[in-house]
Tab-separated table of C-alpha atoms and ligand atoms in Angstrom:
chain	number	residue	atom	x	y	z
A	23	MET	CA	0.204	0.001	-0.034
A	24	PRO	CA	1.392	3.732	-0.702
A	25	GLU	CA	2.562	5.533	2.003
A	26	THR	CA	-0.119	8.427	3.463
A	27	PRO	CA	1.691	11.912	2.026
A	28	SER	CA	3.329	14.120	4.843
A	29	ILE	CA	1.243	16.956	2.993
A	30	ASP	CA	-1.695	16.231	0.400
A	31	VAL	CA	-3.371	18.769	-1.022
A	32	ARG	CA	-6.414	18.289	-3.295
A	33	GLU	CA	-7.789	20.498	-5.321
A	34	LEU	CA	-7.319	23.726	-3.163
A	35	ASN	CA	-9.230	26.834	-4.214
A	36	PHE	CA	-9.529	30.010	-2.175
A	37	ARG	CA	-10.039	33.470	-2.648
A	38	TYR	CA	-9.601	36.530	-0.201
A	39	PRO	CA	-12.910	38.158	0.381
A	40	GLY	CA	-13.793	40.671	-2.246
A	41	CYS	CA	-11.016	39.359	-4.133
A	42	ALA	CA	-10.360	37.243	-7.777
A	43	PRO	CA	-9.024	33.812	-6.876
A	44	THR	CA	-5.799	33.376	-5.305
A	45	LEU	CA	-5.448	29.423	-5.464
A	46	ARG	CA	-7.200	27.636	-8.419
A	47	ASP	CA	-7.563	23.767	-7.926
A	48	VAL	CA	-3.931	23.324	-6.325
A	49	CYS	CA	-3.095	19.738	-6.080
A	50	LEU	CA	0.416	18.720	-4.590
A	51	SER	CA	1.850	16.096	-2.457
A	52	VAL	CA	4.893	15.586	-0.110
A	53	GLU	CA	5.919	12.444	1.066
A	54	ALA	CA	7.494	11.848	4.464
A	55	GLY	CA	11.309	13.065	4.728
A	56	GLU	CA	11.050	14.797	1.357
A	57	THR	CA	12.272	18.553	1.028
A	58	VAL	CA	10.289	20.455	-1.413
A	59	ALA	CA	10.771	23.748	-2.946
A	60	LEU	CA	8.085	25.988	-3.885
A	61	VAL	CA	9.176	28.774	-6.460
A	62	GLY	CA	7.126	31.677	-8.549
A	63	PRO	CA	6.943	35.271	-8.962
A	64	SER	CA	5.558	37.479	-5.844
A	65	GLY	CA	1.880	37.526	-5.733
A	66	ALA	CA	1.698	33.876	-7.096
A	67	GLY	CA	0.040	32.654	-4.248
A	68	LYS	CA	3.313	31.100	-2.241
A	69	SER	CA	2.243	32.361	1.191
A	70	THR	CA	-1.277	31.932	0.779
A	71	LEU	CA	-0.583	28.340	-0.022
A	72	LEU	CA	1.776	27.825	3.008
A	73	LEU	CA	-0.600	29.455	5.241
A	74	HIS	CA	-3.477	26.908	4.757
A	75	ILE	CA	-1.162	23.997	5.641
A	76	ASN	CA	-1.589	24.496	9.118
A	77	GLY	CA	-4.773	26.238	8.902
A	78	LEU	CA	-4.017	29.677	9.174
A	79	LEU	CA	-6.636	30.491	7.020
A	80	PRO	CA	-10.166	29.836	6.710
A	81	THR	CA	-10.448	27.495	3.942
A	82	THR	CA	-14.183	26.456	2.309
A	83	ALA	CA	-13.924	23.282	4.195
A	84	ALA	CA	-13.250	24.864	7.746
A	85	HIS	CA	-15.787	22.451	9.434
A	86	ASP	CA	-15.882	20.006	7.477
A	87	ALA	CA	-13.833	16.535	6.775
A	88	GLU	CA	-15.509	15.423	3.669
A	89	GLN	CA	-15.104	18.947	1.941
A	90	ALA	CA	-11.113	19.347	3.248
A	91	ALA	CA	-8.736	20.149	1.118
A	92	VAL	CA	-5.346	19.935	2.685
A	93	PHE	CA	-4.281	16.853	4.627
A	94	ILE	CA	-1.332	16.092	7.156
A	95	ASN	CA	-0.048	12.757	7.403
A	96	GLY	CA	-3.788	11.820	6.532
A	97	THR	CA	-5.697	14.062	8.846
A	98	PRO	CA	-8.028	16.891	7.212
A	99	VAL	CA	-6.772	20.419	8.303
A	100	ILE	CA	-10.335	21.321	9.591
A	101	ARG	CA	-10.795	23.474	12.667
A	102	GLU	CA	-11.410	20.245	15.087
A	103	HIS	CA	-7.883	18.921	14.131
A	104	LEU	CA	-5.692	22.178	14.397
A	105	THR	CA	-4.594	21.698	17.677
A	106	SER	CA	-2.915	18.123	16.601
A	107	ILE	CA	-2.037	19.641	13.226
A	108	ARG	CA	0.026	22.188	14.524
A	109	LYS	CA	1.486	19.810	17.245
A	110	GLU	CA	2.648	18.310	13.675
A	111	VAL	CA	3.611	21.388	11.693
A	112	GLY	CA	6.098	23.906	12.508
A	113	PHE	CA	5.571	27.260	10.494
A	114	LEU	CA	8.647	29.945	10.001
A	115	PHE	CA	6.882	33.235	8.892
A	116	GLN	CA	8.587	35.414	6.306
A	117	ASN	CA	8.637	38.360	8.994
A	118	PRO	CA	10.117	37.346	12.354
A	119	ASP	CA	7.853	40.235	13.978
A	120	ASP	CA	5.198	37.996	12.718
A	121	GLN	CA	6.413	35.174	15.283
A	122	LEU	CA	8.383	36.806	17.957
A	123	PHE	CA	6.350	38.413	20.673
A	124	CYS	CA	7.950	37.576	24.065
A	125	PRO	CA	10.612	40.087	26.166
A	126	THR	CA	13.339	37.554	25.994
A	127	VAL	CA	14.920	34.791	23.348
A	128	GLY	CA	14.225	32.305	26.154
A	129	ARG	CA	10.482	32.796	26.679
A	130	ASP	CA	9.808	33.149	23.043
A	131	VAL	CA	11.622	29.821	22.268
A	132	ALA	CA	9.835	28.020	25.483
A	133	PHE	CA	6.184	29.484	24.309
A	134	GLY	CA	5.441	26.526	22.069
A	135	PRO	CA	6.600	23.532	24.237
A	136	LEU	CA	4.926	24.980	26.912
A	137	ASN	CA	1.758	25.224	25.208
A	138	LEU	CA	2.136	21.640	24.111
A	139	GLY	CA	1.969	20.965	27.746
A	140	LEU	CA	5.695	19.754	28.450
A	141	ALA	CA	7.171	20.094	32.051
A	142	ARG	CA	9.179	23.319	32.842
A	143	ASP	CA	12.481	21.358	32.833
A	144	VAL	CA	11.787	19.599	30.014
A	145	VAL	CA	11.086	22.838	28.253
A	146	SER	CA	14.096	24.531	29.424
A	147	ALA	CA	16.140	21.663	28.259
A	148	ARG	CA	14.627	22.066	24.942
A	149	VAL	CA	15.423	25.587	24.568
A	150	SER	CA	18.891	25.284	25.383
A	151	GLU	CA	19.332	22.536	23.083
A	152	THR	CA	17.408	24.267	19.804
A	153	LEU	CA	19.260	27.517	20.852
A	154	GLU	CA	22.476	25.559	20.476
A	155	ALA	CA	21.481	24.027	17.114
A	156	VAL	CA	20.732	27.171	15.479
A	157	GLY	CA	23.930	28.646	16.815
A	158	LEU	CA	22.734	31.062	19.298
A	159	PRO	CA	23.800	28.937	22.306
A	160	GLY	CA	23.213	31.148	25.959
A	161	PHE	CA	20.824	33.610	24.183
A	162	GLU	CA	17.725	32.874	26.828
A	163	ASP	CA	18.309	36.241	28.409
A	164	ARG	CA	18.599	38.179	25.434
A	165	ASP	CA	15.983	40.942	24.452
A	166	THR	CA	14.590	39.696	21.216
A	167	LEU	CA	14.075	43.057	19.746
A	168	GLN	CA	17.908	44.219	20.518
A	169	LEU	CA	18.975	41.282	17.849
A	170	SER	CA	19.853	41.360	14.330
A	171	VAL	CA	17.659	40.210	11.252
A	172	GLY	CA	19.572	36.969	10.889
A	173	GLU	CA	19.466	35.967	14.620
A	174	ARG	CA	15.760	36.969	15.024
A	175	LYS	CA	15.207	34.584	12.035
A	176	ARG	CA	17.107	31.863	13.798
A	177	VAL	CA	15.203	32.288	17.207
A	178	CYS	CA	11.989	31.844	15.071
A	179	LEU	CA	13.412	28.537	14.056
A	180	ALA	CA	14.564	27.347	17.392
A	181	ALA	CA	10.960	28.197	18.575
A	182	VAL	CA	9.083	26.147	16.068
A	183	LEU	CA	11.825	23.074	16.308
A	184	ALA	CA	11.465	23.247	20.155
A	185	CYS	CA	8.041	21.788	19.469
A	186	GLN	CA	9.628	19.074	17.393
A	187	PRO	CA	7.593	19.227	14.307
A	188	LYS	CA	7.513	16.474	11.960
A	189	VAL	CA	6.685	18.965	8.873
A	190	LEU	CA	8.396	22.012	8.473
A	191	VAL	CA	7.087	24.909	6.455
A	192	LEU	CA	9.152	27.675	5.520
A	193	ASP	CA	8.087	30.964	4.035
A	194	GLU	CA	10.819	32.889	2.322
A	195	PRO	CA	13.311	31.418	4.970
A	196	PHE	CA	16.456	33.568	3.238
A	197	SER	CA	15.001	36.840	2.612
A	198	ASN	CA	17.181	39.505	4.232
A	199	LEU	CA	19.842	37.337	5.267
A	200	ASP	CA	23.307	37.889	4.326
A	201	PRO	CA	25.348	35.165	2.654
A	202	ARG	CA	26.655	33.648	5.972
A	203	ASN	CA	23.813	33.696	7.202
A	204	ARG	CA	22.069	32.021	4.376
A	205	ARG	CA	24.715	29.045	4.278
A	206	GLU	CA	24.052	28.786	8.176
A	207	LEU	CA	20.282	28.391	7.998
A	208	THR	CA	20.748	26.014	4.840
A	209	THR	CA	23.106	23.883	7.234
A	210	ILE	CA	20.286	23.765	10.043
A	211	LEU	CA	17.814	22.773	7.345
A	212	LYS	CA	19.477	20.288	6.110
A	213	ASN	CA	20.198	18.592	9.419
A	214	PHE	CA	16.266	18.779	9.990
A	215	GLU	CA	14.863	14.796	9.543
A	216	GLY	CA	11.152	15.893	9.027
A	217	THR	CA	9.316	17.167	5.811
A	218	GLN	CA	10.074	20.384	4.607
A	219	LEU	CA	8.172	22.659	2.467
A	220	LEU	CA	9.627	25.946	1.687
A	221	ALA	CA	8.680	28.947	-0.685
A	222	THR	CA	11.648	30.526	-1.924
A	223	HIS	CA	13.288	32.827	-4.546
A	224	ASP	CA	16.404	31.919	-3.212
A	225	LEU	CA	17.213	29.135	-6.779
A	226	ASP	CA	20.820	28.545	-5.133
A	227	ARG	CA	19.110	27.063	-1.735
A	228	VAL	CA	16.632	25.384	-3.810
A	229	VAL	CA	19.522	23.326	-5.833
A	230	ASP	CA	21.604	22.913	-2.454
A	231	LEU	CA	18.332	21.816	-0.524
A	232	SER	CA	15.293	20.621	-2.256
A	233	ASP	CA	14.576	17.406	-3.816
A	234	ARG	CA	11.691	18.646	-5.731
A	235	VAL	CA	10.413	22.184	-6.922
A	236	LEU	CA	6.958	23.191	-7.393
A	237	LEU	CA	6.165	26.153	-9.561
A	238	ILE	CA	3.226	28.305	-8.935
A	239	ASP	CA	2.026	31.223	-10.938
A	240	GLU	CA	-1.129	33.104	-10.532
A	241	GLY	CA	-2.607	30.724	-7.969
A	242	GLU	CA	-1.975	27.532	-10.527
A	243	LEU	CA	0.335	24.633	-10.055
A	244	ARG	CA	2.425	25.050	-13.429
A	245	ALA	CA	5.401	22.553	-12.559
A	246	ASP	CA	6.194	19.734	-10.429
A	247	GLY	CA	9.566	18.215	-10.918
A	248	ALA	CA	12.614	17.018	-9.788
A	249	THR	CA	15.206	19.716	-8.998
A	250	ARG	CA	17.790	18.708	-11.175
B	74	ADP	P1	3.358	34.928	-2.926
B	74	ADP	O1	3.693	34.743	-1.678
B	74	ADP	O2	3.767	34.000	-4.017
B	74	ADP	O3	4.224	36.780	-2.967
B	74	ADP	P2	0.707	35.849	-1.766
B	74	ADP	O4	0.119	34.691	-1.510
B	74	ADP	O5	1.171	36.349	-0.625
B	74	ADP	O6	1.785	35.194	-2.727
B	74	ADP	O7	-0.487	36.567	-2.345
B	74	ADP	C1	-1.065	36.003	-3.554
B	74	ADP	C2	-2.139	37.162	-3.793
B	74	ADP	O8	-3.009	37.071	-2.984
B	74	ADP	C3	-1.518	38.476	-4.238
B	74	ADP	O9	-2.484	39.097	-5.177
B	74	ADP	C4	-2.222	39.162	-2.934
B	74	ADP	O10	-1.736	40.720	-3.158
B	74	ADP	C5	-3.007	38.794	-2.275
B	74	ADP	N1	-3.324	38.670	-1.045
B	74	ADP	C6	-2.265	38.349	-0.131
B	74	ADP	N2	-2.908	38.361	1.341
B	74	ADP	C7	-4.060	39.116	1.102
B	74	ADP	C8	-4.934	39.454	1.978
B	74	ADP	N3	-4.500	39.296	3.287
B	74	ADP	N4	-6.066	40.247	1.613
B	74	ADP	C9	-6.054	40.173	0.136
B	74	ADP	N5	-5.489	39.890	-0.827
B	74	ADP	C10	-4.543	39.348	-0.253
């Protein structure tokens, strides 16, 4: 029997209220452990598609499993499953300001695991481990607002990784990073063993990281093939 895809999108249609359709009949599937890049011009619908993957936008099927268009490891992304879906799917926003809201790095990274109900000592160990993994050891007490963009992006990634997701969804993870930060982030992502779907304009990173590329334009998936 074929394995259940990690991310499965079936004829996803979406329009923002009062706007033309942003996503049209999008179908895609990402297998467990695969790294897939989503490319396309600005305004093509990449962020909108990613936001659907952990239910951050209302879909036409928000309540109804029968009509769900997005599935994570076989579970429909509908309101009743959002808590469990968000345990499995870690989402890295393009802009760290959309993700970080605590006064210190340690509290931002601890927020997710505490919400999962983990004990404080377990959370504290996870915070140190993930900060170390993203190259920010000992940053727990630092003021988030006083970090560079590259450091803030890494704090966001630590916050996501601290929840130990099976699936990583990354929206323009390399934007506003200098070449060294891009290389370091690439190494961190290469070490992640789960499934990854990343939207990016950085074609060098696409070649370096992804097994497969999806091309989206005007809300339609136009190509799906091996990166080579
Ligand atoms: P991409 O990530 O490929 O740049 P987006 O998904 O951000 O594309 O945007 C796709 C289209 O949806 C664009 O035309 C954009 O202007 C529009 N859009 C994005 N967010 C909203 C919103 N909150 N309300 C209305 N339109 C939006």
